[in-house]
Amino acid sequence: MGHEIACHGKHHELVYEVSAEEFRKRIGECKQTLEEITGEPVKGYRAPCFSMENEKLDVLWDLGFNYDASLIRFKEHKLYNVMDMSSFKNIESMVYKKEDKYEFETPTLDIMGKSIPISGGGYFRLFPLWLMKYFMKKHWEKEDNFIFYIHPFEVEIQIYFLN
């Protein structure tokens, strides 16, 4: 259990909309900046809007990332991309491994026949806390792992007003 600083990119761009070369450049720069600020190696990445593509995983591995957490099994969101995990081995609940690299799946819950994301970000803002707690409890009845993600602006103390 714990937390760490991982990389999500600088401009929240959809991974499948940039070339592999541009992705390498931008994410490499972000990783380096985060490592300079924290003094710690940045091991993880999550694609904005779960937009990772399988072929871009090799770019992450080349840049020194150990894991990606962009897998989500939710096709109803037009920006999300569901990756092919056939080259990975499912080693435990929601954890996949290929050689020495990992893919972590973002939790979803089957609700009335639909797979619904339940683990953070926009969904944490949309659902009331009592409902999120219920979703998490239902998830833990079937799974051992739960990844909760949050963006810095979701815990920002300063309040911004629009004029």
mmCIF file with all atom_site columns, C-alpha atoms in Angstrom:
data_model
loop_
_atom_site.group_PDB
_atom_site.id
_atom_site.type_symbol
_atom_site.label_atom_id
_atom_site.label_alt_id
_atom_site.label_comp_id
_atom_site.label_asym_id
_atom_site.label_entity_id
_atom_site.label_seq_id
_atom_site.pdbx_PDB_ins_code
_atom_site.Cartn_x
_atom_site.Cartn_y
_atom_site.Cartn_z
_atom_site.occupancy
_atom_site.B_iso_or_equiv
_atom_site.pdbx_formal_charge
_atom_site.auth_seq_id
_atom_site.auth_comp_id
_atom_site.auth_asym_id
_atom_site.auth_atom_id
_atom_site.pdbx_PDB_model_num
ATOM 1   C CA . MET A 1 1   ? 0.000   0.000   0.000   1.00 0.00 ? 1   MET A CA 1
ATOM 2   C CA . GLY A 1 2   ? 1.199   3.505   -0.649  1.00 0.00 ? 2   GLY A CA 1
ATOM 3   C CA . HIS A 1 3   ? 1.525   6.201   -3.208  1.00 0.00 ? 3   HIS A CA 1
ATOM 4   C CA . GLU A 1 4   ? 4.048   7.654   -5.598  1.00 0.00 ? 4   GLU A CA 1
ATOM 5   C CA . ILE A 1 5   ? 4.391   10.368  -8.193  1.00 0.00 ? 5   ILE A CA 1
ATOM 6   C CA . ALA A 1 6   ? 3.858   8.970   -11.680 1.00 0.00 ? 6   ALA A CA 1
ATOM 7   C CA . CYS A 1 7   ? 3.706   10.632  -15.085 1.00 0.00 ? 7   CYS A CA 1
ATOM 8   C CA . HIS A 1 8   ? 0.519   11.651  -16.884 1.00 0.00 ? 8   HIS A CA 1
ATOM 9   C CA . GLY A 1 9   ? 2.030   14.017  -19.460 1.00 0.00 ? 9   GLY A CA 1
ATOM 10  C CA . LYS A 1 10  ? 2.209   17.784  -19.545 1.00 0.00 ? 10  LYS A CA 1
ATOM 11  C CA . HIS A 1 11  ? -0.621  18.733  -21.902 1.00 0.00 ? 11  HIS A CA 1
ATOM 12  C CA . HIS A 1 12  ? -3.166  15.953  -21.300 1.00 0.00 ? 12  HIS A CA 1
ATOM 13  C CA . GLU A 1 13  ? -2.945  14.868  -24.938 1.00 0.00 ? 13  GLU A CA 1
ATOM 14  C CA . LEU A 1 14  ? -4.507  11.670  -26.205 1.00 0.00 ? 14  LEU A CA 1
ATOM 15  C CA . VAL A 1 15  ? -1.699  9.178   -26.789 1.00 0.00 ? 15  VAL A CA 1
ATOM 16  C CA . TYR A 1 16  ? -3.234  7.758   -29.966 1.00 0.00 ? 16  TYR A CA 1
ATOM 17  C CA . GLU A 1 17  ? -3.262  11.244  -31.530 1.00 0.00 ? 17  GLU A CA 1
ATOM 18  C CA . VAL A 1 18  ? 0.522   11.811  -31.360 1.00 0.00 ? 18  VAL A CA 1
ATOM 19  C CA . SER A 1 19  ? 3.291   10.010  -33.214 1.00 0.00 ? 19  SER A CA 1
ATOM 20  C CA . ALA A 1 20  ? 5.582   7.606   -31.373 1.00 0.00 ? 20  ALA A CA 1
ATOM 21  C CA . GLU A 1 21  ? 8.468   10.055  -31.847 1.00 0.00 ? 21  GLU A CA 1
ATOM 22  C CA . GLU A 1 22  ? 6.517   12.992  -30.400 1.00 0.00 ? 22  GLU A CA 1
ATOM 23  C CA . PHE A 1 23  ? 5.226   10.811  -27.563 1.00 0.00 ? 23  PHE A CA 1
ATOM 24  C CA . ARG A 1 24  ? 8.809   9.775   -26.728 1.00 0.00 ? 24  ARG A CA 1
ATOM 25  C CA . LYS A 1 25  ? 9.988   13.391  -26.710 1.00 0.00 ? 25  LYS A CA 1
ATOM 26  C CA . ARG A 1 26  ? 7.133   14.785  -24.612 1.00 0.00 ? 26  ARG A CA 1
ATOM 27  C CA . ILE A 1 27  ? 6.917   11.981  -22.068 1.00 0.00 ? 27  ILE A CA 1
ATOM 28  C CA . GLY A 1 28  ? 10.701  11.784  -21.772 1.00 0.00 ? 28  GLY A CA 1
ATOM 29  C CA . GLU A 1 29  ? 10.802  15.494  -20.929 1.00 0.00 ? 29  GLU A CA 1
ATOM 30  C CA . CYS A 1 30  ? 7.984   15.108  -18.382 1.00 0.00 ? 30  CYS A CA 1
ATOM 31  C CA . LYS A 1 31  ? 9.692   12.150  -16.724 1.00 0.00 ? 31  LYS A CA 1
ATOM 32  C CA . GLN A 1 32  ? 12.973  14.042  -16.477 1.00 0.00 ? 32  GLN A CA 1
ATOM 33  C CA . THR A 1 33  ? 11.264  17.122  -14.985 1.00 0.00 ? 33  THR A CA 1
ATOM 34  C CA . LEU A 1 34  ? 9.403   15.060  -12.381 1.00 0.00 ? 34  LEU A CA 1
ATOM 35  C CA . GLU A 1 35  ? 12.599  13.235  -11.415 1.00 0.00 ? 35  GLU A CA 1
ATOM 36  C CA . GLU A 1 36  ? 14.459  16.538  -11.028 1.00 0.00 ? 36  GLU A CA 1
ATOM 37  C CA . ILE A 1 37  ? 11.687  17.946  -8.813  1.00 0.00 ? 37  ILE A CA 1
ATOM 38  C CA . THR A 1 38  ? 11.172  14.871  -6.624  1.00 0.00 ? 38  THR A CA 1
ATOM 39  C CA . GLY A 1 39  ? 14.685  13.454  -6.600  1.00 0.00 ? 39  GLY A CA 1
ATOM 40  C CA . GLU A 1 40  ? 13.096  10.049  -7.166  1.00 0.00 ? 40  GLU A CA 1
ATOM 41  C CA . PRO A 1 41  ? 12.862  7.831   -10.246 1.00 0.00 ? 41  PRO A CA 1
ATOM 42  C CA . VAL A 1 42  ? 9.484   8.007   -11.969 1.00 0.00 ? 42  VAL A CA 1
ATOM 43  C CA . LYS A 1 43  ? 8.404   4.423   -12.586 1.00 0.00 ? 43  LYS A CA 1
ATOM 44  C CA . GLY A 1 44  ? 4.787   4.739   -13.703 1.00 0.00 ? 44  GLY A CA 1
ATOM 45  C CA . TYR A 1 45  ? 2.664   6.286   -16.400 1.00 0.00 ? 45  TYR A CA 1
ATOM 46  C CA . ARG A 1 46  ? -1.052  6.655   -17.040 1.00 0.00 ? 46  ARG A CA 1
ATOM 47  C CA . ALA A 1 47  ? -2.301  7.907   -20.396 1.00 0.00 ? 47  ALA A CA 1
ATOM 48  C CA . PRO A 1 48  ? -4.731  10.832  -20.413 1.00 0.00 ? 48  PRO A CA 1
ATOM 49  C CA . CYS A 1 49  ? -8.260  9.507   -20.958 1.00 0.00 ? 49  CYS A CA 1
ATOM 50  C CA . PHE A 1 50  ? -6.892  5.953   -20.925 1.00 0.00 ? 50  PHE A CA 1
ATOM 51  C CA . SER A 1 51  ? -5.743  6.558   -24.520 1.00 0.00 ? 51  SER A CA 1
ATOM 52  C CA . MET A 1 52  ? -2.684  4.271   -24.489 1.00 0.00 ? 52  MET A CA 1
ATOM 53  C CA . GLU A 1 53  ? -1.892  2.120   -27.508 1.00 0.00 ? 53  GLU A CA 1
ATOM 54  C CA . ASN A 1 54  ? 0.021   -1.151  -27.309 1.00 0.00 ? 54  ASN A CA 1
ATOM 55  C CA . GLU A 1 55  ? 2.774   0.048   -29.652 1.00 0.00 ? 55  GLU A CA 1
ATOM 56  C CA . LYS A 1 56  ? 3.480   3.081   -27.448 1.00 0.00 ? 56  LYS A CA 1
ATOM 57  C CA . LEU A 1 57  ? 4.143   0.832   -24.442 1.00 0.00 ? 57  LEU A CA 1
ATOM 58  C CA . ASP A 1 58  ? 7.557   0.044   -25.951 1.00 0.00 ? 58  ASP A CA 1
ATOM 59  C CA . VAL A 1 59  ? 8.323   3.771   -25.875 1.00 0.00 ? 59  VAL A CA 1
ATOM 60  C CA . LEU A 1 60  ? 7.544   3.829   -22.151 1.00 0.00 ? 60  LEU A CA 1
ATOM 61  C CA . TRP A 1 61  ? 9.781   0.827   -21.509 1.00 0.00 ? 61  TRP A CA 1
ATOM 62  C CA . ASP A 1 62  ? 12.616  2.445   -23.516 1.00 0.00 ? 62  ASP A CA 1
ATOM 63  C CA . LEU A 1 63  ? 12.270  5.603   -21.402 1.00 0.00 ? 63  LEU A CA 1
ATOM 64  C CA . GLY A 1 64  ? 12.746  3.564   -18.221 1.00 0.00 ? 64  GLY A CA 1
ATOM 65  C CA . PHE A 1 65  ? 9.182   3.252   -16.978 1.00 0.00 ? 65  PHE A CA 1
ATOM 66  C CA . ASN A 1 66  ? 8.397   0.006   -15.132 1.00 0.00 ? 66  ASN A CA 1
ATOM 67  C CA . TYR A 1 67  ? 4.632   0.078   -15.451 1.00 0.00 ? 67  TYR A CA 1
ATOM 68  C CA . ASP A 1 68  ? 1.667   1.602   -17.192 1.00 0.00 ? 68  ASP A CA 1
ATOM 69  C CA . ALA A 1 69  ? -1.766  2.016   -15.611 1.00 0.00 ? 69  ALA A CA 1
ATOM 70  C CA . SER A 1 70  ? -3.818  2.931   -18.683 1.00 0.00 ? 70  SER A CA 1
ATOM 71  C CA . LEU A 1 71  ? -5.840  -0.250  -19.083 1.00 0.00 ? 71  LEU A CA 1
ATOM 72  C CA . ILE A 1 72  ? -9.561  0.173   -18.548 1.00 0.00 ? 72  ILE A CA 1
ATOM 73  C CA . ARG A 1 73  ? -12.317 -2.105  -19.754 1.00 0.00 ? 73  ARG A CA 1
ATOM 74  C CA . PHE A 1 74  ? -14.843 0.561   -20.614 1.00 0.00 ? 74  PHE A CA 1
ATOM 75  C CA . LYS A 1 75  ? -15.771 1.064   -24.263 1.00 0.00 ? 75  LYS A CA 1
ATOM 76  C CA . GLU A 1 76  ? -18.597 3.542   -23.713 1.00 0.00 ? 76  GLU A CA 1
ATOM 77  C CA . HIS A 1 77  ? -16.315 6.583   -23.452 1.00 0.00 ? 77  HIS A CA 1
ATOM 78  C CA . LYS A 1 78  ? -15.424 7.805   -26.941 1.00 0.00 ? 78  LYS A CA 1
ATOM 79  C CA . LEU A 1 79  ? -11.908 8.927   -25.933 1.00 0.00 ? 79  LEU A CA 1
ATOM 80  C CA . TYR A 1 80  ? -10.843 5.749   -24.139 1.00 0.00 ? 80  TYR A CA 1
ATOM 81  C CA . ASN A 1 81  ? -8.868  2.999   -25.838 1.00 0.00 ? 81  ASN A CA 1
ATOM 82  C CA . VAL A 1 82  ? -9.033  -0.624  -24.688 1.00 0.00 ? 82  VAL A CA 1
ATOM 83  C CA . MET A 1 83  ? -5.628  -2.239  -25.186 1.00 0.00 ? 83  MET A CA 1
ATOM 84  C CA . ASP A 1 84  ? -5.001  -5.805  -26.307 1.00 0.00 ? 84  ASP A CA 1
ATOM 85  C CA . MET A 1 85  ? -3.534  -7.676  -23.344 1.00 0.00 ? 85  MET A CA 1
ATOM 86  C CA . SER A 1 86  ? -2.939  -10.992 -25.140 1.00 0.00 ? 86  SER A CA 1
ATOM 87  C CA . SER A 1 87  ? 0.866   -10.598 -24.954 1.00 0.00 ? 87  SER A CA 1
ATOM 88  C CA . PHE A 1 88  ? 0.707   -10.040 -21.171 1.00 0.00 ? 88  PHE A CA 1
ATOM 89  C CA . LYS A 1 89  ? 0.194   -12.650 -18.484 1.00 0.00 ? 89  LYS A CA 1
ATOM 90  C CA . ASN A 1 90  ? -2.542  -11.968 -15.921 1.00 0.00 ? 90  ASN A CA 1
ATOM 91  C CA . ILE A 1 91  ? -0.521  -12.615 -12.740 1.00 0.00 ? 91  ILE A CA 1
ATOM 92  C CA . GLU A 1 92  ? -3.106  -11.502 -10.166 1.00 0.00 ? 92  GLU A CA 1
ATOM 93  C CA . SER A 1 93  ? -6.295  -9.521  -9.862  1.00 0.00 ? 93  SER A CA 1
ATOM 94  C CA . MET A 1 94  ? -6.062  -6.627  -12.339 1.00 0.00 ? 94  MET A CA 1
ATOM 95  C CA . VAL A 1 95  ? -2.269  -6.963  -12.724 1.00 0.00 ? 95  VAL A CA 1
ATOM 96  C CA . TYR A 1 96  ? -0.610  -8.037  -15.972 1.00 0.00 ? 96  TYR A CA 1
ATOM 97  C CA . LYS A 1 97  ? 3.051   -8.745  -16.646 1.00 0.00 ? 97  LYS A CA 1
ATOM 98  C CA . LYS A 1 98  ? 5.179   -8.928  -19.779 1.00 0.00 ? 98  LYS A CA 1
ATOM 99  C CA . GLU A 1 99  ? 8.831   -9.736  -19.107 1.00 0.00 ? 99  GLU A CA 1
ATOM 100 C CA . ASP A 1 100 ? 9.756   -7.295  -16.295 1.00 0.00 ? 100 ASP A CA 1
ATOM 101 C CA . LYS A 1 101 ? 7.071   -4.680  -17.088 1.00 0.00 ? 101 LYS A CA 1
ATOM 102 C CA . TYR A 1 102 ? 3.574   -4.345  -15.680 1.00 0.00 ? 102 TYR A CA 1
ATOM 103 C CA . GLU A 1 103 ? 0.147   -3.117  -16.724 1.00 0.00 ? 103 GLU A CA 1
ATOM 104 C CA . PHE A 1 104 ? -2.340  -2.233  -13.988 1.00 0.00 ? 104 PHE A CA 1
ATOM 105 C CA . GLU A 1 105 ? -6.023  -2.240  -14.765 1.00 0.00 ? 105 GLU A CA 1
ATOM 106 C CA . THR A 1 106 ? -8.270  0.575   -13.603 1.00 0.00 ? 106 THR A CA 1
ATOM 107 C CA . PRO A 1 107 ? -11.226 -0.779  -11.622 1.00 0.00 ? 107 PRO A CA 1
ATOM 108 C CA . THR A 1 108 ? -14.696 -0.946  -13.097 1.00 0.00 ? 108 THR A CA 1
ATOM 109 C CA . LEU A 1 109 ? -17.869 -2.420  -11.672 1.00 0.00 ? 109 LEU A CA 1
ATOM 110 C CA . ASP A 1 110 ? -20.640 -4.233  -13.517 1.00 0.00 ? 110 ASP A CA 1
ATOM 111 C CA . ILE A 1 111 ? -23.822 -2.273  -12.837 1.00 0.00 ? 111 ILE A CA 1
ATOM 112 C CA . MET A 1 112 ? -26.977 -3.450  -14.587 1.00 0.00 ? 112 MET A CA 1
ATOM 113 C CA . GLY A 1 113 ? -24.939 -5.082  -17.348 1.00 0.00 ? 113 GLY A CA 1
ATOM 114 C CA . LYS A 1 114 ? -22.653 -2.091  -17.925 1.00 0.00 ? 114 LYS A CA 1
ATOM 115 C CA . SER A 1 115 ? -19.009 -1.776  -16.962 1.00 0.00 ? 115 SER A CA 1
ATOM 116 C CA . ILE A 1 116 ? -18.694 1.490   -15.005 1.00 0.00 ? 116 ILE A CA 1
ATOM 117 C CA . PRO A 1 117 ? -15.351 3.094   -13.980 1.00 0.00 ? 117 PRO A CA 1
ATOM 118 C CA . ILE A 1 118 ? -15.258 3.581   -10.209 1.00 0.00 ? 118 ILE A CA 1
ATOM 119 C CA . SER A 1 119 ? -11.735 4.494   -9.178  1.00 0.00 ? 119 SER A CA 1
ATOM 120 C CA . GLY A 1 120 ? -11.081 8.201   -9.238  1.00 0.00 ? 120 GLY A CA 1
ATOM 121 C CA . GLY A 1 121 ? -10.617 11.251  -11.396 1.00 0.00 ? 121 GLY A CA 1
ATOM 122 C CA . GLY A 1 122 ? -13.813 12.474  -12.998 1.00 0.00 ? 122 GLY A CA 1
ATOM 123 C CA . TYR A 1 123 ? -15.784 9.576   -11.575 1.00 0.00 ? 123 TYR A CA 1
ATOM 124 C CA . PHE A 1 124 ? -14.750 10.538  -8.048  1.00 0.00 ? 124 PHE A CA 1
ATOM 125 C CA . ARG A 1 125 ? -16.042 14.052  -8.754  1.00 0.00 ? 125 ARG A CA 1
ATOM 126 C CA . LEU A 1 126 ? -19.287 12.861  -10.377 1.00 0.00 ? 126 LEU A CA 1
ATOM 127 C CA . PHE A 1 127 ? -20.435 10.252  -7.874  1.00 0.00 ? 127 PHE A CA 1
ATOM 128 C CA . PRO A 1 128 ? -21.316 11.222  -4.279  1.00 0.00 ? 128 PRO A CA 1
ATOM 129 C CA . LEU A 1 129 ? -18.942 9.862   -1.638  1.00 0.00 ? 129 LEU A CA 1
ATOM 130 C CA . TRP A 1 130 ? -21.498 7.421   -0.218  1.00 0.00 ? 130 TRP A CA 1
ATOM 131 C CA . LEU A 1 131 ? -21.922 5.898   -3.680  1.00 0.00 ? 131 LEU A CA 1
ATOM 132 C CA . MET A 1 132 ? -18.149 5.676   -4.253  1.00 0.00 ? 132 MET A CA 1
ATOM 133 C CA . LYS A 1 133 ? -17.806 3.847   -0.928  1.00 0.00 ? 133 LYS A CA 1
ATOM 134 C CA . TYR A 1 134 ? -20.537 1.422   -1.985  1.00 0.00 ? 134 TYR A CA 1
ATOM 135 C CA . PHE A 1 135 ? -18.849 0.835   -5.371  1.00 0.00 ? 135 PHE A CA 1
ATOM 136 C CA . MET A 1 136 ? -15.504 0.185   -3.671  1.00 0.00 ? 136 MET A CA 1
ATOM 137 C CA . LYS A 1 137 ? -17.074 -2.257  -1.217  1.00 0.00 ? 137 LYS A CA 1
ATOM 138 C CA . LYS A 1 138 ? -18.747 -4.161  -4.090  1.00 0.00 ? 138 LYS A CA 1
ATOM 139 C CA . HIS A 1 139 ? -15.463 -4.203  -6.011  1.00 0.00 ? 139 HIS A CA 1
ATOM 140 C CA . TRP A 1 140 ? -13.540 -5.640  -3.038  1.00 0.00 ? 140 TRP A CA 1
ATOM 141 C CA . GLU A 1 141 ? -16.050 -8.468  -2.740  1.00 0.00 ? 141 GLU A CA 1
ATOM 142 C CA . LYS A 1 142 ? -14.644 -9.832  -6.028  1.00 0.00 ? 142 LYS A CA 1
ATOM 143 C CA . GLU A 1 143 ? -11.145 -8.351  -6.436  1.00 0.00 ? 143 GLU A CA 1
ATOM 144 C CA . ASP A 1 144 ? -8.036  -8.060  -4.277  1.00 0.00 ? 144 ASP A CA 1
ATOM 145 C CA . ASN A 1 145 ? -6.645  -4.874  -5.813  1.00 0.00 ? 145 ASN A CA 1
ATOM 146 C CA . PHE A 1 146 ? -7.979  -1.366  -6.162  1.00 0.00 ? 146 PHE A CA 1
ATOM 147 C CA . ILE A 1 147 ? -6.136  1.512   -7.764  1.00 0.00 ? 147 ILE A CA 1
ATOM 148 C CA . PHE A 1 148 ? -7.403  4.967   -6.908  1.00 0.00 ? 148 PHE A CA 1
ATOM 149 C CA . TYR A 1 149 ? -6.081  7.833   -9.006  1.00 0.00 ? 149 TYR A CA 1
ATOM 150 C CA . ILE A 1 150 ? -6.392  11.544  -8.478  1.00 0.00 ? 150 ILE A CA 1
ATOM 151 C CA . HIS A 1 151 ? -5.242  14.639  -10.330 1.00 0.00 ? 151 HIS A CA 1
ATOM 152 C CA . PRO A 1 152 ? -3.516  17.495  -8.444  1.00 0.00 ? 152 PRO A CA 1
ATOM 153 C CA . PHE A 1 153 ? -6.319  19.940  -9.273  1.00 0.00 ? 153 PHE A CA 1
ATOM 154 C CA . GLU A 1 154 ? -8.811  17.653  -7.524  1.00 0.00 ? 154 GLU A CA 1
ATOM 155 C CA . VAL A 1 155 ? -7.188  18.385  -4.178  1.00 0.00 ? 155 VAL A CA 1
ATOM 156 C CA . GLU A 1 156 ? -6.162  21.991  -4.835  1.00 0.00 ? 156 GLU A CA 1
ATOM 157 C CA . ILE A 1 157 ? -6.925  24.178  -1.841  1.00 0.00 ? 157 ILE A CA 1
ATOM 158 C CA . GLN A 1 158 ? -7.054  27.436  -3.782  1.00 0.00 ? 158 GLN A CA 1
ATOM 159 C CA . ILE A 1 159 ? -10.460 28.127  -5.317  1.00 0.00 ? 159 ILE A CA 1
ATOM 160 C CA . TYR A 1 160 ? -10.699 29.676  -8.760  1.00 0.00 ? 160 TYR A CA 1
ATOM 161 C CA . PHE A 1 161 ? -13.563 31.902  -9.815  1.00 0.00 ? 161 PHE A CA 1
ATOM 162 C CA . LEU A 1 162 ? -14.628 32.696  -13.358 1.00 0.00 ? 162 LEU A CA 1
ATOM 163 C CA . ASN A 1 163 ? -15.361 36.335  -14.172 1.00 0.00 ? 163 ASN A CA 1
#
